[in-house]
Coordinates of C-alpha atoms and ligand atoms in Angstrom, one line a residue:
M169 CA 80.8 156.5 245.6
C170 CA 78.9 156.4 248.9
G171 CA 76.2 153.9 249.8
I172 CA 72.9 154.8 251.4
V173 CA 70.4 152.6 253.1
G174 CA 67.1 153.2 255.1
Y175 CA 64.6 151.0 256.9
V176 CA 61.1 151.8 258.3
G177 CA 59.1 149.0 259.9
R178 CA 58.4 147.2 263.1
E179 CA 61.9 145.7 263.8
Q180 CA 64.9 147.4 265.3
A181 CA 66.4 149.4 262.5
T182 CA 70.1 149.4 263.5
P183 CA 71.0 145.8 262.7
I184 CA 69.1 146.0 259.4
I185 CA 70.9 149.2 258.4
M186 CA 74.3 147.8 259.4
E187 CA 73.7 144.7 257.3
G188 CA 72.8 146.9 254.4
L189 CA 75.9 149.0 254.8
R190 CA 78.0 145.9 254.9
R191 CA 76.7 145.0 251.4
L192 CA 77.3 148.6 250.2
E193 CA 80.7 149.1 251.7
Y194 CA 82.3 148.5 248.3
R195 CA 80.9 151.9 247.3
G196 CA 83.1 153.8 249.7
Y197 CA 84.8 153.4 253.1
D198 CA 86.2 156.7 254.3
S199 CA 83.6 156.9 257.1
A200 CA 80.2 155.5 258.1
G201 CA 77.2 156.6 260.1
I202 CA 73.6 155.8 261.0
A203 CA 70.7 157.8 262.5
V204 CA 67.7 156.2 264.1
I205 CA 64.5 157.8 265.4
N206 CA 63.6 157.0 269.0
G207 CA 60.4 158.6 270.0
S208 CA 60.8 162.3 269.4
A209 CA 64.6 162.2 269.3
V210 CA 67.0 161.2 266.5
H211 CA 70.1 159.4 267.6
A212 CA 73.1 159.5 265.2
V213 CA 76.4 157.7 265.5
R214 CA 79.2 158.4 263.0
E215 CA 82.8 157.1 262.8
V216 CA 85.8 157.7 260.5
G217 CA 87.2 154.7 258.6
K218 CA 85.7 151.4 257.5
L219 CA 82.4 150.1 258.7
K220 CA 84.1 148.0 261.4
A221 CA 84.9 151.2 263.3
L222 CA 81.2 152.1 263.4
R223 CA 80.3 148.6 264.3
A224 CA 82.6 148.7 267.3
R225 CA 81.0 152.0 268.4
L226 CA 77.5 150.5 268.1
E227 CA 78.4 147.7 270.4
K228 CA 78.5 150.3 273.2
E229 CA 75.7 152.6 272.0
A230 CA 73.4 151.0 269.4
P231 CA 70.5 153.5 268.7
R232 CA 67.1 152.0 269.3
G233 CA 64.1 152.6 267.1
T234 CA 62.3 151.3 264.1
T235 CA 63.1 154.0 261.5
G236 CA 66.6 154.8 260.4
I237 CA 69.1 155.6 257.7
G238 CA 72.8 154.8 257.2
H239 CA 75.7 155.8 255.0
T240 CA 79.1 154.6 253.9
R241 CA 81.2 157.5 252.5
W242 CA 83.6 158.0 249.7
A243 CA 84.8 161.6 250.4
T244 CA 84.3 164.3 247.8
H245 CA 83.8 167.6 249.7
G246 CA 85.7 167.6 252.9
V247 CA 88.3 165.2 254.4
P248 CA 87.2 162.0 256.1
S249 CA 86.2 163.1 259.6
V250 CA 83.3 162.7 262.0
A251 CA 82.1 166.2 261.2
N252 CA 82.0 165.4 257.5
A253 CA 80.5 161.9 258.0
H254 CA 76.8 161.3 257.1
P255 CA 74.0 161.5 258.3
H256 CA 74.0 165.3 258.2
H257 CA 71.5 167.4 260.1
D258 CA 69.8 170.8 260.1
C259 CA 70.1 173.5 262.8
T260 CA 67.5 171.8 265.0
R261 CA 68.9 168.3 264.6
S262 CA 65.4 167.1 263.8
F263 CA 66.2 166.3 260.1
M264 CA 68.9 163.7 259.4
L265 CA 69.9 163.0 255.8
V266 CA 72.2 160.8 253.8
H267 CA 73.4 161.5 250.3
N268 CA 75.3 159.9 247.4
G269 CA 76.4 162.2 244.7
I270 CA 77.5 165.8 244.4
I271 CA 75.4 169.0 244.9
E272 CA 77.0 171.3 242.3
N273 CA 75.4 174.5 243.4
Y274 CA 75.9 173.9 247.2
A275 CA 78.0 177.0 247.6
E276 CA 75.4 179.4 246.4
I277 CA 72.6 177.6 248.4
K278 CA 74.9 177.7 251.5
D279 CA 75.5 181.4 251.2
E280 CA 71.7 182.1 251.1
L281 CA 71.1 179.8 254.1
L282 CA 74.0 181.4 256.0
H283 CA 72.4 184.8 255.3
K284 CA 69.2 183.5 256.8
G285 CA 71.0 182.4 259.9
H286 CA 71.5 178.7 259.4
V287 CA 74.6 177.3 261.1
F288 CA 76.8 174.8 259.3
V289 CA 79.1 172.3 261.0
S290 CA 80.7 170.3 258.1
E291 CA 82.6 171.1 254.9
T292 CA 80.3 168.9 252.8
D293 CA 78.0 169.8 250.0
T294 CA 75.4 167.5 251.5
E295 CA 74.7 169.5 254.6
V296 CA 72.9 172.2 252.6
V297 CA 70.1 169.7 251.7
A298 CA 69.4 169.1 255.4
H299 CA 69.1 172.8 256.0
L300 CA 67.0 173.3 252.8
I301 CA 64.6 170.7 254.0
E302 CA 64.4 172.4 257.4
A303 CA 63.7 175.7 255.6
F304 CA 60.9 174.2 253.5
Y305 CA 59.3 172.0 256.1
S306 CA 55.7 172.9 257.0
G307 CA 54.3 169.6 258.1
D308 CA 55.0 167.3 255.1
L309 CA 58.5 165.8 254.7
L310 CA 57.8 164.7 251.1
E311 CA 56.8 168.2 250.1
A312 CA 59.9 169.7 251.8
M313 CA 62.0 167.2 249.8
L314 CA 60.3 168.1 246.5
S315 CA 60.8 171.8 247.2
S316 CA 64.5 171.2 248.0
M317 CA 65.0 169.2 244.8
R318 CA 63.7 172.1 242.7
Q319 CA 66.7 174.1 244.1
L320 CA 69.4 171.5 243.7
R321 CA 71.8 171.0 240.7
G322 CA 74.0 168.0 240.4
A323 CA 73.6 164.3 241.2
Y324 CA 72.0 162.8 244.2
A325 CA 70.3 159.9 245.9
L326 CA 69.0 161.1 249.2
A327 CA 67.2 159.6 252.2
V328 CA 65.9 161.8 255.1
I329 CA 64.2 161.0 258.4
S330 CA 62.7 163.5 260.8
S331 CA 61.6 163.4 264.4
H332 CA 58.5 165.4 263.2
E333 CA 57.4 162.3 261.2
P334 CA 58.9 159.3 263.2
D335 CA 57.5 156.5 260.9
T336 CA 58.6 158.0 257.6
I337 CA 61.6 157.9 255.3
V338 CA 61.6 160.2 252.3
A339 CA 64.0 159.4 249.4
A340 CA 64.8 161.1 246.2
R341 CA 66.9 160.5 243.1
C342 CA 68.6 162.5 240.4
G343 CA 71.5 160.9 238.6
S344 CA 72.6 158.5 241.4
P345 CA 71.1 155.1 241.8
L346 CA 68.3 154.4 244.3
V347 CA 66.2 151.3 244.8
L348 CA 63.1 150.9 247.0
G349 CA 62.5 147.5 248.6
F350 CA 58.9 146.6 249.6
G351 CA 58.0 144.2 252.4
D352 CA 55.1 143.3 254.6
D353 CA 55.0 145.8 257.4
F354 CA 58.3 147.4 256.3
N355 CA 60.0 149.3 253.5
L356 CA 63.6 149.9 252.6
V357 CA 65.6 152.2 250.4
A358 CA 69.2 151.6 249.3
S359 CA 71.8 152.5 246.7
D360 CA 71.6 149.0 245.2
A361 CA 69.5 145.9 245.5
S362 CA 72.2 143.8 247.3
A363 CA 71.4 145.9 250.5
V364 CA 67.7 144.9 250.5
L365 CA 68.0 141.3 249.2
S366 CA 68.0 139.5 252.6
H367 CA 64.6 141.2 253.4
T368 CA 62.7 141.4 250.1
R369 CA 62.9 140.7 246.4
R370 CA 60.2 143.2 245.4
V371 CA 61.9 146.4 244.3
V372 CA 61.3 149.6 242.4
Y373 CA 64.2 151.5 240.8
L374 CA 63.5 155.2 241.2
D375 CA 63.9 157.3 238.1
D376 CA 65.6 160.7 238.0
H377 CA 63.5 163.6 239.5
Q378 CA 61.4 161.2 241.5
A379 CA 60.9 161.1 245.3
A380 CA 59.2 158.5 247.5
R381 CA 57.6 158.5 251.0
L382 CA 58.0 155.2 252.8
R383 CA 56.1 154.1 255.9
P384 CA 55.8 150.6 257.3
N385 CA 52.7 149.9 255.4
E386 CA 52.7 152.6 252.7
S387 CA 54.8 153.8 249.8
A388 CA 54.1 156.7 247.6
I389 CA 56.2 157.8 244.6
S390 CA 55.9 161.2 243.0
D391 CA 57.4 163.3 240.3
L392 CA 58.9 166.7 240.9
G393 CA 55.5 168.3 240.4
G394 CA 54.1 166.2 243.3
N395 CA 52.0 164.0 241.0
R396 CA 51.6 160.5 242.3
L397 CA 53.2 157.8 240.1
E398 CA 52.4 154.1 239.8
P399 CA 55.3 152.0 241.1
K400 CA 56.9 149.6 238.5
I401 CA 57.7 146.7 240.8
K402 CA 60.4 144.2 239.8
E403 CA 61.6 140.9 241.3
I404 CA 65.3 140.8 242.0
S405 CA 66.9 137.7 240.4
L406 CA 70.1 137.8 242.5
N407 CA 70.8 135.2 245.1
L408 CA 72.4 135.9 248.5
S409 CA 75.1 133.3 247.7
D410 CA 76.1 135.5 244.7
I411 CA 77.1 138.3 247.0
E412 CA 78.9 136.2 249.7
K413 CA 82.6 135.1 249.6
G414 CA 81.6 131.4 249.3
G415 CA 84.6 130.1 251.3
H416 CA 87.2 132.3 249.7
P417 CA 89.2 134.7 251.9
H418 CA 88.4 137.7 249.6
F419 CA 85.9 138.7 247.0
M420 CA 88.7 139.4 244.5
I421 CA 90.0 135.8 244.5
K422 CA 86.5 134.4 244.4
E423 CA 85.8 136.5 241.4
I424 CA 89.1 135.6 239.7
F425 CA 88.2 131.9 240.2
E426 CA 84.7 132.4 238.8
Q427 CA 86.0 133.3 235.4
P428 CA 86.0 129.8 233.7
S429 CA 82.4 129.0 234.8
L430 CA 81.3 132.5 233.8
V431 CA 82.8 132.1 230.3
S432 CA 81.1 128.7 230.0
D433 CA 77.7 130.1 231.0
V434 CA 78.0 133.1 228.6
L435 CA 79.1 130.8 225.7
A436 CA 76.1 128.5 226.4
R437 CA 73.8 131.5 226.4
R438 CA 75.2 133.2 223.3
I439 CA 76.1 130.3 220.9
S440 CA 73.5 128.0 219.6
P441 CA 74.7 124.4 220.3
A442 CA 72.9 123.2 217.2
T443 CA 74.0 125.8 214.6
D444 CA 76.9 127.6 216.2
E445 CA 75.1 130.9 215.4
I446 CA 75.8 133.7 217.9
R447 CA 72.6 135.1 219.4
F448 CA 72.1 138.7 220.6
S449 CA 68.4 139.1 221.0
E450 CA 68.8 142.4 222.8
T451 CA 70.8 144.4 220.3
R452 CA 67.8 145.5 218.2
D453 CA 70.0 145.4 215.1
A454 CA 67.8 147.2 212.6
E455 CA 67.2 150.1 215.0
L456 CA 70.9 150.4 215.7
G457 CA 71.7 150.0 212.0
L458 CA 74.3 147.4 212.8
E459 CA 74.7 146.2 209.2
T460 CA 75.3 149.6 207.7
V461 CA 77.0 151.5 210.6
K462 CA 79.9 153.7 209.3
K463 CA 81.8 154.2 212.5
I464 CA 81.8 153.0 216.1
M465 CA 82.9 155.1 219.0
I466 CA 83.5 153.3 222.3
V467 CA 83.4 155.2 225.6
S468 CA 84.3 153.9 229.1
C469 CA 86.6 154.4 232.1
G470 CA 89.3 152.4 233.9
T471 CA 89.3 148.7 233.3
A472 CA 86.3 149.0 231.0
Y473 CA 88.4 151.4 228.9
H474 CA 91.0 148.7 228.5
A475 CA 88.3 146.2 227.4
S476 CA 87.2 148.9 224.9
M477 CA 90.7 149.0 223.5
V478 CA 90.6 145.3 222.9
G479 CA 87.1 145.7 221.5
K480 CA 88.6 148.1 218.9
Y481 CA 91.0 145.4 217.7
Y482 CA 88.2 142.9 217.5
L483 CA 85.6 145.0 215.7
E484 CA 88.1 146.4 213.2
N485 CA 89.7 143.0 212.5
L486 CA 86.6 140.9 212.3
A487 CA 83.8 143.3 211.3
R488 CA 85.9 145.8 209.4
V489 CA 84.2 148.9 210.9
P490 CA 86.4 151.9 211.9
V491 CA 86.4 152.2 215.7
E492 CA 87.5 155.0 217.9
V493 CA 87.9 154.5 221.6
D494 CA 87.8 157.3 224.2
I495 CA 88.0 157.7 227.9
A496 CA 84.4 158.9 228.8
S497 CA 85.6 161.9 230.8
E498 CA 87.5 163.1 227.7
F499 CA 84.9 162.2 225.1
R500 CA 82.4 164.5 226.7
Y501 CA 84.5 167.6 226.7
R502 CA 86.3 167.4 223.4
N503 CA 83.6 168.1 220.8
P504 CA 83.7 164.6 219.3
V505 CA 82.7 163.9 215.7
V506 CA 79.8 161.6 216.2
N507 CA 76.4 161.8 214.6
E508 CA 73.4 159.7 213.3
E509 CA 75.8 157.5 211.4
T510 CA 77.9 156.6 214.4
L511 CA 77.1 153.8 216.8
V512 CA 78.3 154.7 220.3
I513 CA 79.1 151.8 222.6
A514 CA 79.3 152.5 226.3
I515 CA 81.1 149.9 228.4
S516 CA 80.6 149.7 232.1
Q517 CA 80.5 147.0 234.8
S518 CA 78.4 149.0 237.2
G519 CA 76.3 150.9 234.6
E520 CA 76.6 153.8 237.0
T521 CA 79.9 155.5 236.2
A522 CA 79.1 159.2 236.0
D523 CA 81.5 160.0 233.1
T524 CA 80.3 157.1 231.0
L525 CA 76.6 158.0 231.7
A526 CA 77.4 161.6 230.7
G527 CA 79.1 160.2 227.5
V528 CA 75.9 158.3 226.7
K529 CA 73.8 161.5 227.1
E530 CA 76.3 163.4 225.0
A531 CA 76.1 160.8 222.2
H532 CA 72.3 161.0 222.2
G533 CA 72.5 164.8 222.1
R534 CA 74.5 164.4 218.9
G535 CA 72.1 162.0 217.3
S536 CA 74.0 158.8 217.7
R537 CA 72.4 155.5 218.8
V538 CA 73.9 154.0 221.9
L539 CA 74.5 150.3 222.6
S540 CA 75.8 149.7 226.1
V541 CA 77.8 146.7 227.3
I542 CA 76.8 146.4 230.9
N543 CA 77.0 144.0 233.9
V544 CA 74.4 145.4 236.2
E545 CA 70.9 145.2 234.7
G546 CA 68.6 148.1 235.5
S547 CA 71.5 150.5 236.1
S548 CA 71.4 154.1 234.9
I549 CA 73.5 153.5 231.7
D550 CA 71.4 150.4 230.9
R551 CA 68.2 152.5 231.1
E552 CA 69.7 155.5 229.2
S553 CA 70.8 153.3 226.2
D554 CA 68.9 152.4 223.0
A555 CA 69.9 148.8 223.6
T556 CA 72.0 146.9 226.1
L557 CA 74.2 143.9 225.7
Y558 CA 74.6 142.2 229.2
V559 CA 77.9 140.6 230.0
Y560 CA 76.5 138.3 232.7
A561 CA 79.5 138.4 235.0
G562 CA 77.2 138.3 238.1
P563 CA 77.8 140.6 241.0
E564 CA 81.4 141.9 241.2
I565 CA 82.0 143.2 244.7
A566 CA 85.8 143.5 245.0
V567 CA 86.7 147.1 244.0
A568 CA 89.3 145.9 241.5
S569 CA 87.5 144.6 238.4
T570 CA 88.5 141.1 237.3
K571 CA 85.7 138.9 236.1
A572 CA 83.8 141.8 234.6
Y573 CA 86.8 142.6 232.4
T574 CA 87.0 139.0 231.0
A575 CA 83.2 139.1 230.6
Q576 CA 83.5 142.3 228.6
L577 CA 86.3 140.9 226.4
L578 CA 84.2 137.8 225.8
S579 CA 81.1 139.8 224.9
L580 CA 83.1 142.0 222.6
A581 CA 84.6 139.1 220.8
L582 CA 81.2 137.5 220.4
F583 CA 79.6 140.7 219.3
S584 CA 82.4 141.3 216.7
L585 CA 81.9 137.9 215.3
Y586 CA 78.2 138.4 215.2
L587 CA 78.7 141.7 213.4
A588 CA 81.2 140.2 211.0
R589 CA 78.8 137.6 210.1
K590 CA 76.0 140.1 209.5
R591 CA 78.3 142.4 207.4
G592 CA 79.8 139.5 205.5
T593 CA 83.3 140.2 206.5
I594 CA 84.3 136.8 207.8
E595 CA 84.9 133.6 206.0
P596 CA 82.8 130.6 207.3
E597 CA 86.0 128.6 208.1
T598 CA 87.4 131.5 210.2
Y599 CA 84.1 131.8 212.0
D600 CA 84.0 128.1 212.8
E601 CA 87.6 128.2 214.0
M602 CA 86.8 131.2 216.3
I603 CA 83.8 129.4 217.8
G604 CA 85.9 126.4 218.5
E605 CA 88.6 128.5 220.1
L606 CA 86.0 130.3 222.2
R607 CA 84.7 127.0 223.5
S608 CA 88.2 126.0 224.6
I609 CA 88.6 129.1 226.8
P610 CA 87.0 127.9 230.1
A611 CA 89.2 124.8 230.3
K612 CA 92.3 126.9 229.5
M613 CA 91.4 129.5 232.1
Q614 CA 91.0 126.7 234.7
W615 CA 94.4 125.4 233.7
I616 CA 96.0 128.8 234.5
L617 CA 94.2 128.9 237.9
D618 CA 95.3 125.4 238.7
N619 CA 98.9 126.1 237.7
H620 CA 99.8 129.5 239.0
E621 CA 102.8 128.5 241.2
T622 CA 105.2 130.7 239.2
V623 CA 102.9 133.7 239.8
R624 CA 103.1 133.1 243.5
T625 CA 106.9 132.8 243.3
C626 CA 107.1 136.1 241.4
A627 CA 104.7 137.7 243.9
R628 CA 107.0 136.6 246.8
K629 CA 110.1 137.7 245.0
F630 CA 108.9 141.2 243.9
S631 CA 106.4 142.3 246.6
N632 CA 108.9 145.0 247.7
A633 CA 109.8 146.2 244.2
P634 CA 109.1 150.0 244.0
N635 CA 108.2 150.0 240.3
F636 CA 106.8 147.6 237.6
L637 CA 106.6 148.0 233.9
Y638 CA 104.0 146.1 231.8
L639 CA 104.6 145.7 228.1
G640 CA 102.4 144.2 225.3
R641 CA 101.6 144.6 221.7
S642 CA 98.5 144.3 219.5
Y643 CA 95.7 142.4 221.3
N644 CA 97.8 142.3 224.5
Y645 CA 98.7 146.0 224.7
P646 CA 95.5 146.8 226.6
N647 CA 96.3 144.0 229.0
A648 CA 99.6 145.7 229.8
L649 CA 97.6 148.7 230.8
E650 CA 95.2 146.6 232.7
G651 CA 97.9 144.6 234.5
A652 CA 99.6 147.9 235.7
L653 CA 96.2 149.3 236.8
K654 CA 95.5 146.1 238.9
L655 CA 98.9 146.3 240.6
K656 CA 98.9 150.0 241.4
E657 CA 95.3 150.2 242.6
L658 CA 95.7 147.2 244.9
S659 CA 99.3 147.2 246.1
Y660 CA 100.1 151.0 245.8
I661 CA 103.3 150.0 243.9
H662 CA 104.0 152.4 241.0
A663 CA 103.3 150.5 237.8
E664 CA 103.2 151.6 234.2
G665 CA 101.7 149.9 231.2
C666 CA 103.0 150.6 227.8
S667 CA 102.9 149.4 224.2
A668 CA 106.1 147.5 223.7
G669 CA 106.8 149.5 220.6
E670 CA 106.6 152.8 222.5
M671 CA 109.0 151.7 225.2
K672 CA 112.1 153.0 223.4
H673 CA 110.4 156.4 223.0
G674 CA 110.8 157.2 226.7
P675 CA 109.8 154.6 229.3
I676 CA 113.0 152.6 228.8
A677 CA 114.9 155.4 230.5
L678 CA 113.2 154.2 233.8
V679 CA 114.6 150.7 233.6
D680 CA 117.4 149.3 235.7
S681 CA 118.2 146.1 237.5
T682 CA 115.7 146.8 240.2
F683 CA 112.8 147.1 237.7
P684 CA 110.6 144.0 237.0
V685 CA 109.2 144.2 233.5
I686 CA 106.2 142.0 232.8
C687 CA 106.2 141.1 229.1
L688 CA 103.1 139.7 227.5
V689 CA 104.4 137.4 224.7
P690 CA 101.9 134.8 223.7
D691 CA 102.6 133.2 220.3
G692 CA 101.3 135.2 217.4
K693 CA 102.2 137.8 214.8
V694 CA 104.0 140.1 217.2
Y695 CA 106.0 137.5 219.1
E696 CA 109.3 138.2 217.3
K697 CA 108.9 141.9 217.9
M698 CA 108.3 141.3 221.5
L699 CA 111.4 139.2 221.7
S700 CA 113.4 142.2 220.3
N701 CA 112.0 144.4 223.0
I702 CA 112.9 141.9 225.6
Q703 CA 116.5 141.9 224.3
E704 CA 116.6 145.7 224.5
L705 CA 115.4 145.5 228.1
R706 CA 117.9 142.8 229.1
A707 CA 120.7 145.0 227.7
R708 CA 119.7 147.5 230.4
R709 CA 119.7 144.7 233.0
A710 CA 115.9 144.7 233.5
V711 CA 114.4 141.7 235.2
I712 CA 112.0 140.1 232.8
I713 CA 108.9 138.1 233.7
A714 CA 107.2 136.7 230.6
V715 CA 103.7 135.6 230.1
A716 CA 104.1 133.1 227.2
T717 CA 102.4 130.2 225.5
E718 CA 102.7 126.8 227.1
G719 CA 105.2 124.7 225.2
N720 CA 107.3 127.6 224.1
E721 CA 110.7 126.5 225.4
D722 CA 112.7 129.2 223.7
I723 CA 111.3 132.1 225.8
A724 CA 113.0 130.8 229.0
R725 CA 116.4 131.7 227.5
H726 CA 115.5 135.3 227.4
C727 CA 113.8 135.8 230.7
E728 CA 114.2 135.3 234.5
H729 CA 110.7 134.0 235.0
V730 CA 108.1 132.5 232.6
I731 CA 104.4 132.2 233.4
H732 CA 102.7 129.9 231.0
V733 CA 99.2 130.2 229.5
P734 CA 97.7 127.6 227.2
R735 CA 97.8 128.1 223.4
V736 CA 94.9 129.9 221.9
H737 CA 94.1 132.0 218.8
E738 CA 96.0 135.2 219.4
L739 CA 92.8 137.3 219.1
L740 CA 91.5 135.6 222.2
S741 CA 94.8 135.5 224.0
P742 CA 93.9 138.6 226.2
L743 CA 91.2 136.4 227.9
L744 CA 94.0 134.2 229.2
T745 CA 97.0 136.5 229.6
V746 CA 95.1 138.8 232.0
I747 CA 94.5 136.1 234.5
P748 CA 98.2 135.8 235.7
L749 CA 98.2 139.6 235.9
Q750 CA 95.2 139.6 238.2
L751 CA 96.7 136.8 240.3
L752 CA 100.0 138.6 240.6
A753 CA 98.4 141.8 241.8
Y754 CA 96.3 139.8 244.3
H755 CA 99.2 137.9 245.7
I756 CA 101.5 140.9 246.0
T757 CA 98.8 142.8 247.8
I758 CA 98.2 140.0 250.2
N759 CA 102.0 139.7 250.8
K760 CA 102.1 143.4 251.7
G761 CA 99.2 142.9 254.2
L762 CA 96.9 145.3 252.4
D763 CA 93.2 145.2 252.0
V764 CA 92.7 143.6 248.6
D765 CA 88.9 144.1 248.4
Q766 CA 88.8 147.7 249.5
P767 CA 92.0 149.5 248.4
R768 CA 92.5 153.0 249.8
N769 CA 90.9 156.1 248.1
L770 CA 88.8 154.0 245.7
A771 CA 85.2 153.0 245.4
K772 CA 83.6 150.4 243.2
S773 CA 81.2 152.7 241.2
V774 CA 82.4 156.2 240.5
T775 CA 79.1 158.0 240.4
V776 CA 80.6 161.5 240.5
E777 CA 82.3 163.2 237.5
Ligands
LIG918 O1 81.6 150.3 236.5 P1 82.6 150.7 235.4 O2 83.0 149.6 234.6 O3 82.0 151.8 234.6 O4 83.8 151.3 236.2 C1 84.9 151.8 235.5 C2 86.1 152.0 236.4 O5 85.8 152.8 237.5 C3 86.6 150.7 237.0 O6 87.0 149.8 236.0 C4 87.9 151.0 237.9 O7 88.9 151.4 237.1 C5 88.3 149.7 238.7 N1 88.8 150.1 239.9 C6 89.3 148.9 238.0 O8 89.7 147.8 238.7

């Protein structure tokens, strides 16, 4: 949802800002722009479309100067156009500003400013902030920012530069992420640490209602009242190689192929090799009341919501706790019955999803404890929660979530077993069996990756199909939803996911001979039921692609195509059956010549509600 970056130092700012924007492009790519101070003038260049369009412009007219800001946009207010692209400016063009978030009261502020004679040139909410700063400025950019912040409602991460103070960037945060990077003779600001990593590892994550003034050799952080705060400096543990493609053509395929090693690493971290005990040092069990909790409510969005659905099956089956799952944007507005006796679990890869963050605040407001299941350490949801369980997927850069999903499933399986053990709801033999099955997952995932020729064949055959249906039951019902989401968000093919049992209550009306139906049928309790559903579909001439257990010869008699996954305990089967679905969406998208890492209209972290 927009990426912002700023540099102030002794080097030319443009290349540093452009490199930062390249790292942040996953946050939005409707337009991009930079502004750099050169003497007493500010030079801005903005282009519609992906960063490469701006890069091409800059080859002809790269602004020179050592203080600058940049932005990559995911449009909220106003279509993607040069006029709506950031940086935005005031009437005098002496203040240039970039913004990530939404200013909710922009219309009323705009009316007041129009009344005072300010002239607006864009349709954005952001532009009001540039004019507010102009109105408040009386020789101190930080003071003007603080005065403006007191007027603003909504979410923002802001960075502003001004020709009045050529060696200064002022940044501010409320609800949208912002990190300051400290170097020798330079300072940086960015939406996330990946954009500063090639220059420094020393960072400070700004908190809400804080602002910072950065100069080459100086940084000052203050609260809304203007009181100076001590910076809490952290070292980034990320490596540059973690955020590069590492020889793969796209981030998505790199991330799909990382899944076996990521599962291995998490298992090694979580399960004691000596005792097979699962370790969760960070869950603060007593404080969260894990042993006695009466109800769990899971809130999340998108792919994380599908992981939450699997989590419900895990927690209920293993730990015997009643679990409700809700889409975060619904949870917040439906007056949910949660209280001190409910544990709310928030699941999010980025830890920045605005609806999930709002859900966490809502849960706290109702007296619940919040455990978050997060990939990005230090993110807003991480900091807002009572305890966080990290999924350790590493940086996920492709907009479509893949490895974070399997990391979430794995963490939920481990956590459910851990809870089951604590609550005495699992037999020792079952626990031991599950640990053994978990340890077999990395090799089985690798087998799927090494043997996915049928997936490629199906991708070639069905790339031009206008519709797909995905069906699953029990543990694999959420994967049917996830498979459909992957396909539609990447290839723009209409795809629906459905519980196989629900199919005959409506969706089956869609099916004809042009309709590929992906059926998730690993061996397990619902196998026979799935076979009956397949027969019902075949009677309507649907084309069936089955994802089934290796060694099952019978299934081929009922389907046009069979994609095999190794045998595993059915509870863990979603960790395997999802991989062919990820690969299918990837290959179909590549066949269609589309941008697999940056699909249209999407952004990696959805930091607006
Ligand atoms: O960062 P989060 O896990 O909170 O993000 C949730 C969704 O925005 C995300 O999963 C989205 O649905 C992806 N595009 C799915 O691939």
